Amino acid sequence: MGKISFKKFLPAIAWFFIILILCCLPGSDIPEIGWLASIHFDKLVHLGLFAILVFLFGFPFFGYKLSTSKRIRYVLWIMILASLFGLSIEFIQKYFVTGRTFDLLDWAADSLGAIIAFFYCRYRIEKSTRVIRT
């Protein structure tokens, strides 16, 4: 059983920093479009950002030669850490970013995106295991 190459995680690491940069933009740099705010579009953005993050970190485990349960456990930890990253960003915004505040609903959207991606990754890992056995 070989190790997963660090290179396989580079897209996920890049996405991590993109999220960090976007979430640390001052409030004045974020455009406000009235009707998008009225439908809470920013929550969908948070959900998507964190779903992609978990998917990108989970993707290298799809074909990795470990037991299915271990691969799923790794992705579960990725999901938990992504959710904690979302919570950390909210505190960073509250205390360090001008014009931004702590928003519990943003964290909920981050976590929901991470959970959705976890279940998708789990499905793909289990599916790849079924294909290998048959």
PDB file of C-alpha atoms in Angstrom:
ATOM      1  CA  MET A   1       0.000   0.000   0.000  1.00  0.00           C
ATOM      2  CA  GLY A   2       1.616   3.227  -1.180  1.00  0.00           C
ATOM      3  CA  LYS A   3       1.055   6.723   0.070  1.00  0.00           C
ATOM      4  CA  ILE A   4      -1.190   9.211  -1.676  1.00  0.00           C
ATOM      5  CA  SER A   5       0.935  11.723  -3.519  1.00  0.00           C
ATOM      6  CA  PHE A   6       0.931  15.242  -2.079  1.00  0.00           C
ATOM      7  CA  LYS A   7       0.280  16.487  -5.621  1.00  0.00           C
ATOM      8  CA  LYS A   8      -3.201  14.979  -5.531  1.00  0.00           C
ATOM      9  CA  PHE A   9      -4.092  17.363  -2.700  1.00  0.00           C
ATOM     10  CA  LEU A  10      -2.819  20.529  -4.416  1.00  0.00           C
ATOM     11  CA  PRO A  11      -6.222  21.488  -5.909  1.00  0.00           C
ATOM     12  CA  ALA A  12      -7.808  21.134  -2.461  1.00  0.00           C
ATOM     13  CA  ILE A  13      -5.066  23.172  -0.805  1.00  0.00           C
ATOM     14  CA  ALA A  14      -5.436  25.892  -3.440  1.00  0.00           C
ATOM     15  CA  TRP A  15      -9.224  25.892  -2.898  1.00  0.00           C
ATOM     16  CA  PHE A  16      -8.676  26.169   0.871  1.00  0.00           C
ATOM     17  CA  PHE A  17      -6.673  29.358   0.356  1.00  0.00           C
ATOM     18  CA  ILE A  18      -9.177  30.733  -2.149  1.00  0.00           C
ATOM     19  CA  ILE A  19     -11.921  30.327   0.463  1.00  0.00           C
ATOM     20  CA  LEU A  20      -9.740  31.951   3.112  1.00  0.00           C
ATOM     21  CA  ILE A  21      -8.957  34.927   0.890  1.00  0.00           C
ATOM     22  CA  LEU A  22     -12.573  35.398  -0.207  1.00  0.00           C
ATOM     23  CA  CYS A  23     -13.879  35.203   3.345  1.00  0.00           C
ATOM     24  CA  CYS A  24     -11.291  37.697   4.587  1.00  0.00           C
ATOM     25  CA  LEU A  25     -12.201  40.400   2.091  1.00  0.00           C
ATOM     26  CA  PRO A  26     -13.423  43.553   3.834  1.00  0.00           C
ATOM     27  CA  GLY A  27     -17.179  44.011   3.797  1.00  0.00           C
ATOM     28  CA  SER A  28     -16.835  47.077   1.574  1.00  0.00           C
ATOM     29  CA  ASP A  29     -15.221  44.938  -1.181  1.00  0.00           C
ATOM     30  CA  ILE A  30     -18.201  42.610  -1.435  1.00  0.00           C
ATOM     31  CA  PRO A  31     -20.823  43.822  -3.897  1.00  0.00           C
ATOM     32  CA  GLU A  32     -24.397  43.905  -2.675  1.00  0.00           C
ATOM     33  CA  ILE A  33     -27.105  43.014  -5.123  1.00  0.00           C
ATOM     34  CA  GLY A  34     -30.460  43.590  -3.450  1.00  0.00           C
ATOM     35  CA  TRP A  35     -32.459  40.703  -4.827  1.00  0.00           C
ATOM     36  CA  LEU A  36     -29.621  38.207  -4.211  1.00  0.00           C
ATOM     37  CA  ALA A  37     -29.461  39.292  -0.589  1.00  0.00           C
ATOM     38  CA  SER A  38     -33.219  38.852  -0.279  1.00  0.00           C
ATOM     39  CA  ILE A  39     -32.927  35.190  -1.302  1.00  0.00           C
ATOM     40  CA  HIS A  40     -29.830  34.617   0.898  1.00  0.00           C
ATOM     41  CA  PHE A  41     -27.677  33.753  -2.111  1.00  0.00           C
ATOM     42  CA  ASP A  42     -24.552  34.083   0.047  1.00  0.00           C
ATOM     43  CA  LYS A  43     -25.630  30.955   1.938  1.00  0.00           C
ATOM     44  CA  LEU A  44     -25.663  28.997  -1.322  1.00  0.00           C
ATOM     45  CA  VAL A  45     -22.188  30.343  -2.072  1.00  0.00           C
ATOM     46  CA  HIS A  46     -20.948  29.159   1.341  1.00  0.00           C
ATOM     47  CA  LEU A  47     -22.559  25.758   0.809  1.00  0.00           C
ATOM     48  CA  GLY A  48     -20.891  25.403  -2.589  1.00  0.00           C
ATOM     49  CA  LEU A  49     -17.465  26.578  -1.446  1.00  0.00           C
ATOM     50  CA  PHE A  50     -17.327  24.031   1.367  1.00  0.00           C
ATOM     51  CA  ALA A  51     -18.871  21.190  -0.638  1.00  0.00           C
ATOM     52  CA  ILE A  52     -16.128  21.660  -3.236  1.00  0.00           C
ATOM     53  CA  LEU A  53     -13.494  21.818  -0.475  1.00  0.00           C
ATOM     54  CA  VAL A  54     -14.523  18.466   1.026  1.00  0.00           C
ATOM     55  CA  PHE A  55     -14.873  16.897  -2.414  1.00  0.00           C
ATOM     56  CA  LEU A  56     -11.387  18.034  -3.463  1.00  0.00           C
ATOM     57  CA  PHE A  57      -9.797  16.727  -0.272  1.00  0.00           C
ATOM     58  CA  GLY A  58     -11.820  13.498  -0.467  1.00  0.00           C
ATOM     59  CA  PHE A  59     -11.220  12.803  -4.153  1.00  0.00           C
ATOM     60  CA  PRO A  60      -7.726  11.271  -3.724  1.00  0.00           C
ATOM     61  CA  PHE A  61      -9.301   8.606  -1.480  1.00  0.00           C
ATOM     62  CA  PHE A  62     -11.752   7.358  -4.132  1.00  0.00           C
ATOM     63  CA  GLY A  63      -9.330   4.872  -5.663  1.00  0.00           C
ATOM     64  CA  TYR A  64      -6.854   4.555  -2.802  1.00  0.00           C
ATOM     65  CA  LYS A  65      -5.948   1.036  -1.723  1.00  0.00           C
ATOM     66  CA  LEU A  66      -7.313   1.117   1.815  1.00  0.00           C
ATOM     67  CA  SER A  67     -10.365  -0.539   3.251  1.00  0.00           C
ATOM     68  CA  THR A  68     -13.631   1.174   2.460  1.00  0.00           C
ATOM     69  CA  SER A  69     -14.240   1.998   6.123  1.00  0.00           C
ATOM     70  CA  LYS A  70     -10.825   3.664   6.496  1.00  0.00           C
ATOM     71  CA  ARG A  71     -11.301   5.754   3.375  1.00  0.00           C
ATOM     72  CA  ILE A  72     -14.739   6.841   4.571  1.00  0.00           C
ATOM     73  CA  ARG A  73     -13.276   7.646   7.998  1.00  0.00           C
ATOM     74  CA  TYR A  74     -10.660   9.893   6.368  1.00  0.00           C
ATOM     75  CA  VAL A  75     -13.360  11.752   4.460  1.00  0.00           C
ATOM     76  CA  LEU A  76     -15.435  12.020   7.651  1.00  0.00           C
ATOM     77  CA  TRP A  77     -12.484  13.753   9.311  1.00  0.00           C
ATOM     78  CA  ILE A  78     -12.118  16.010   6.303  1.00  0.00           C
ATOM     79  CA  MET A  79     -15.784  16.969   6.673  1.00  0.00           C
ATOM     80  CA  ILE A  80     -15.391  17.706  10.386  1.00  0.00           C
ATOM     81  CA  LEU A  81     -12.246  19.769   9.816  1.00  0.00           C
ATOM     82  CA  ALA A  82     -13.916  21.696   6.976  1.00  0.00           C
ATOM     83  CA  SER A  83     -16.798  22.557   9.283  1.00  0.00           C
ATOM     84  CA  LEU A  84     -14.378  23.729  11.967  1.00  0.00           C
ATOM     85  CA  PHE A  85     -12.558  25.766   9.308  1.00  0.00           C
ATOM     86  CA  GLY A  86     -15.874  27.449   8.494  1.00  0.00           C
ATOM     87  CA  LEU A  87     -16.412  28.245  12.178  1.00  0.00           C
ATOM     88  CA  SER A  88     -12.864  29.600  12.435  1.00  0.00           C
ATOM     89  CA  ILE A  89     -13.490  31.868   9.474  1.00  0.00           C
ATOM     90  CA  GLU A  90     -16.548  33.313  11.203  1.00  0.00           C
ATOM     91  CA  PHE A  91     -14.433  34.218  14.233  1.00  0.00           C
ATOM     92  CA  ILE A  92     -11.738  35.675  11.962  1.00  0.00           C
ATOM     93  CA  GLN A  93     -14.393  37.807  10.290  1.00  0.00           C
ATOM     94  CA  LYS A  94     -15.790  38.945  13.633  1.00  0.00           C
ATOM     95  CA  TYR A  95     -12.488  39.990  15.174  1.00  0.00           C
ATOM     96  CA  PHE A  96     -10.109  40.768  12.313  1.00  0.00           C
ATOM     97  CA  VAL A  97     -11.953  41.716   9.109  1.00  0.00           C
ATOM     98  CA  THR A  98     -13.345  45.209   8.675  1.00  0.00           C
ATOM     99  CA  GLY A  99     -17.031  45.306   7.838  1.00  0.00           C
ATOM    100  CA  ARG A 100     -17.622  41.592   8.418  1.00  0.00           C
ATOM    101  CA  THR A 101     -19.424  39.873  11.271  1.00  0.00           C
ATOM    102  CA  PHE A 102     -19.915  36.451  12.796  1.00  0.00           C
ATOM    103  CA  ASP A 103     -22.881  34.774  11.086  1.00  0.00           C
ATOM    104  CA  LEU A 104     -24.052  31.478  12.491  1.00  0.00           C
ATOM    105  CA  LEU A 105     -26.092  30.816   9.344  1.00  0.00           C
ATOM    106  CA  ASP A 106     -22.930  31.123   7.220  1.00  0.00           C
ATOM    107  CA  TRP A 107     -21.331  28.450   9.367  1.00  0.00           C
ATOM    108  CA  ALA A 108     -24.466  26.301   9.056  1.00  0.00           C
ATOM    109  CA  ALA A 109     -24.246  26.630   5.260  1.00  0.00           C
ATOM    110  CA  ASP A 110     -20.520  25.779   5.357  1.00  0.00           C
ATOM    111  CA  SER A 111     -21.268  22.693   7.438  1.00  0.00           C
ATOM    112  CA  LEU A 112     -24.184  21.624   5.259  1.00  0.00           C
ATOM    113  CA  GLY A 113     -21.989  21.865   2.163  1.00  0.00           C
ATOM    114  CA  ALA A 114     -19.329  19.770   3.900  1.00  0.00           C
ATOM    115  CA  ILE A 115     -21.938  17.169   4.928  1.00  0.00           C
ATOM    116  CA  ILE A 116     -23.402  16.936   1.427  1.00  0.00           C
ATOM    117  CA  ALA A 117     -19.930  16.442  -0.045  1.00  0.00           C
ATOM    118  CA  PHE A 118     -19.135  13.809   2.595  1.00  0.00           C
ATOM    119  CA  PHE A 119     -22.176  11.759   1.607  1.00  0.00           C
ATOM    120  CA  TYR A 120     -21.292  12.113  -2.075  1.00  0.00           C
ATOM    121  CA  CYS A 121     -17.696  11.017  -1.409  1.00  0.00           C
ATOM    122  CA  ARG A 122     -18.910   8.115   0.703  1.00  0.00           C
ATOM    123  CA  TYR A 123     -21.210   7.043  -2.123  1.00  0.00           C
ATOM    124  CA  ARG A 124     -18.341   7.220  -4.642  1.00  0.00           C
ATOM    125  CA  ILE A 125     -15.989   5.274  -2.348  1.00  0.00           C
ATOM    126  CA  GLU A 126     -18.578   2.562  -1.735  1.00  0.00           C
ATOM    127  CA  LYS A 127     -19.389   2.430  -5.452  1.00  0.00           C
ATOM    128  CA  SER A 128     -15.720   2.034  -6.355  1.00  0.00           C
ATOM    129  CA  THR A 129     -15.464  -0.813  -3.842  1.00  0.00           C
ATOM    130  CA  ARG A 130     -18.457  -2.602  -5.393  1.00  0.00           C
ATOM    131  CA  VAL A 131     -16.938  -2.275  -8.868  1.00  0.00           C
ATOM    132  CA  ILE A 132     -13.619  -3.732  -7.696  1.00  0.00           C
ATOM    133  CA  ARG A 133     -15.330  -6.749  -6.090  1.00  0.00           C
ATOM    134  CA  THR A 134     -17.422  -7.674  -9.130  1.00  0.00           C
TER     135      THR A 134
END
